[in-house]
Coordinates of C-alpha atoms in Angstrom, one line a residue:
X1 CA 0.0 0.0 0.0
X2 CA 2.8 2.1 0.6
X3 CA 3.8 2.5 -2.9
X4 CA 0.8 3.6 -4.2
X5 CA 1.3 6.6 -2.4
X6 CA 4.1 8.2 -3.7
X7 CA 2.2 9.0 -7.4
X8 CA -0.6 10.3 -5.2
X9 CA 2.4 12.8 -3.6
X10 CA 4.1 13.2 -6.8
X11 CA 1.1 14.5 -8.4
X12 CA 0.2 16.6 -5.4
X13 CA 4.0 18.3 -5.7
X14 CA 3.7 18.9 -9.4
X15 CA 0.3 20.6 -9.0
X16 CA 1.2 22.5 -6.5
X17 CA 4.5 23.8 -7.8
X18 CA 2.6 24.4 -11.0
X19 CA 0.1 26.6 -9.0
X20 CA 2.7 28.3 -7.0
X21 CA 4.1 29.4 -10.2
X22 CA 0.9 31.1 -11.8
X23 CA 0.3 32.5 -8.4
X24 CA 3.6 34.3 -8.3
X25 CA 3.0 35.4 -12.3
X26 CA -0.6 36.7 -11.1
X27 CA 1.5 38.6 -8.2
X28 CA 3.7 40.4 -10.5
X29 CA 0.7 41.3 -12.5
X30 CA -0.8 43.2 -9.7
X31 CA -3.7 40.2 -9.0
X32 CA -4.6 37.9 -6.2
X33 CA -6.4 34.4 -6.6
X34 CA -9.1 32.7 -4.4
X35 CA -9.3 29.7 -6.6
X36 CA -7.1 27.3 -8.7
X37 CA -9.9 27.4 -11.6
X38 CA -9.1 31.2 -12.0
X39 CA -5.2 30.9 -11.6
X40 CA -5.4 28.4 -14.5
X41 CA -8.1 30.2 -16.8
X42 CA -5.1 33.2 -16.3
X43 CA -3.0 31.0 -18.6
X44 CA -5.4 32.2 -21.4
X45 CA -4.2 36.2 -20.9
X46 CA -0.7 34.8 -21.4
X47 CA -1.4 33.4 -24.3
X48 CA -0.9 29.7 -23.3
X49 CA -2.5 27.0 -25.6
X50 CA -6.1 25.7 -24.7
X51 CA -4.2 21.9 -25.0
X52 CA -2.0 23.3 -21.7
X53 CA -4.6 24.9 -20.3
X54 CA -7.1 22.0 -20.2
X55 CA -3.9 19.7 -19.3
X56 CA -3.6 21.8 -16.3
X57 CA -7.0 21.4 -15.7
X58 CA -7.0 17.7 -15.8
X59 CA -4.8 17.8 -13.4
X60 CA -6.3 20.1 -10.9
X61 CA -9.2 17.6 -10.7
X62 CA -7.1 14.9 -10.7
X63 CA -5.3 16.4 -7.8
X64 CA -8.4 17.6 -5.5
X65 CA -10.2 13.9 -6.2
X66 CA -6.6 12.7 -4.6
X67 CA -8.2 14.2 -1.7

């Protein structure tokens, strides 16, 4: 049981280094988020693809049914 845990931890890292990230672009940008749906949908005023952005999004659910 013990190794099924580390993907669980490994996704959880790499979301939340991912949203860290945004959070910190946002911060220069002179915004504040409340929610991980609005730091991703950001990615659109940057100009990312909507194949990244729905990636991300994938794994935001992923990550918060890990829960």
């Amino acid at each position: 049981a013990e190794e099924l845990k580390v993907p669980k931890f490994k996704l959880e890292f790499a979301y939340e280094s991912i949203i860290e990230l945004i959070d910190a672009i946002l911060s220069l940008d002179g915004y504040k988020s409340y929610s991980h749906i609005a730091d991703i949908s950001y990615l659109r005023k940057l100009g990312f693809s909507e194949d990244i952005i729905l990636k991300l999004d994938n794994l935001r659910d992923k990550r918060h049914k890990s829960k």
